[in-house]
C-alpha positions as a printed Julia matrix, in Angstrom:
58×3 Matrix{Float64}:
  -0.16  -0.02  -0.13
   1.23   3.54  -0.67
   0.56   6.57   0.82
  -2.25   7.48  -1.31
  -3.86   4.29  -0.37
  -3.59   4.91   3.1
  -5.22   8.36   2.96
  -7.96   6.9    1.12
  -8.5    4.36   3.45
  -8.38   6.75   6.41
 -10.66   9.3    4.67
 -13.22   6.42   3.99
 -13.1    5.33   7.7
 -13.58   8.85   8.78
 -16.5    9.56   6.49
 -18.22   6.0    7.94
 -17.49   7.01  11.64
 -18.67  11.0   10.83
 -21.86   9.5    9.76
 -22.4    7.16  12.62
 -21.81   9.98  15.09
 -24.36  12.11  13.13
 -26.66   9.17  12.92
 -26.16   8.86  16.83
 -26.89  12.23  17.64
 -30.29  12.35  15.31
 -31.78   8.93  16.33
 -30.17   7.99  19.68
 -29.83  10.82  21.79
 -32.49  13.51  21.28
 -31.32  15.63  24.1
 -28.51  18.21  24.61
 -26.29  15.1   24.25
 -27.03  14.71  20.42
 -25.97  17.98  19.67
 -22.53  16.97  20.98
 -22.35  13.99  18.67
 -23.53  15.57  15.9
 -20.91  18.4   16.06
 -18.0   15.66  16.54
 -19.48  14.07  13.41
 -19.55  17.11  11.37
 -15.74  17.33  12.6
 -14.8   13.72  11.72
 -16.35  14.75   8.19
 -14.4   17.81   7.74
 -10.96  16.06   8.77
 -12.03  13.47   6.01
 -12.43  16.21   3.61
  -8.62  17.63   4.3
  -7.32  14.02   4.13
  -9.05  13.66   0.72
  -7.65  17.0   -0.35
  -3.93  15.71   0.64
  -4.16  12.6   -1.58
  -1.62  13.02  -4.63
   0.11  16.1   -2.51
   1.98  14.33   0.05
């Protein structure tokens, strides 16, 4: 595996975790803690976006 493949897998895993956390925030925790889960999920998606942008440049 080269570095672009590793970044691709990292992006894929972070997108899955981000969507899972957003889903937990929406469906499982309907109180204030759901906002925290959703915010962390959005942060994961932002990091995955950065990882995807780094492919081919590192």
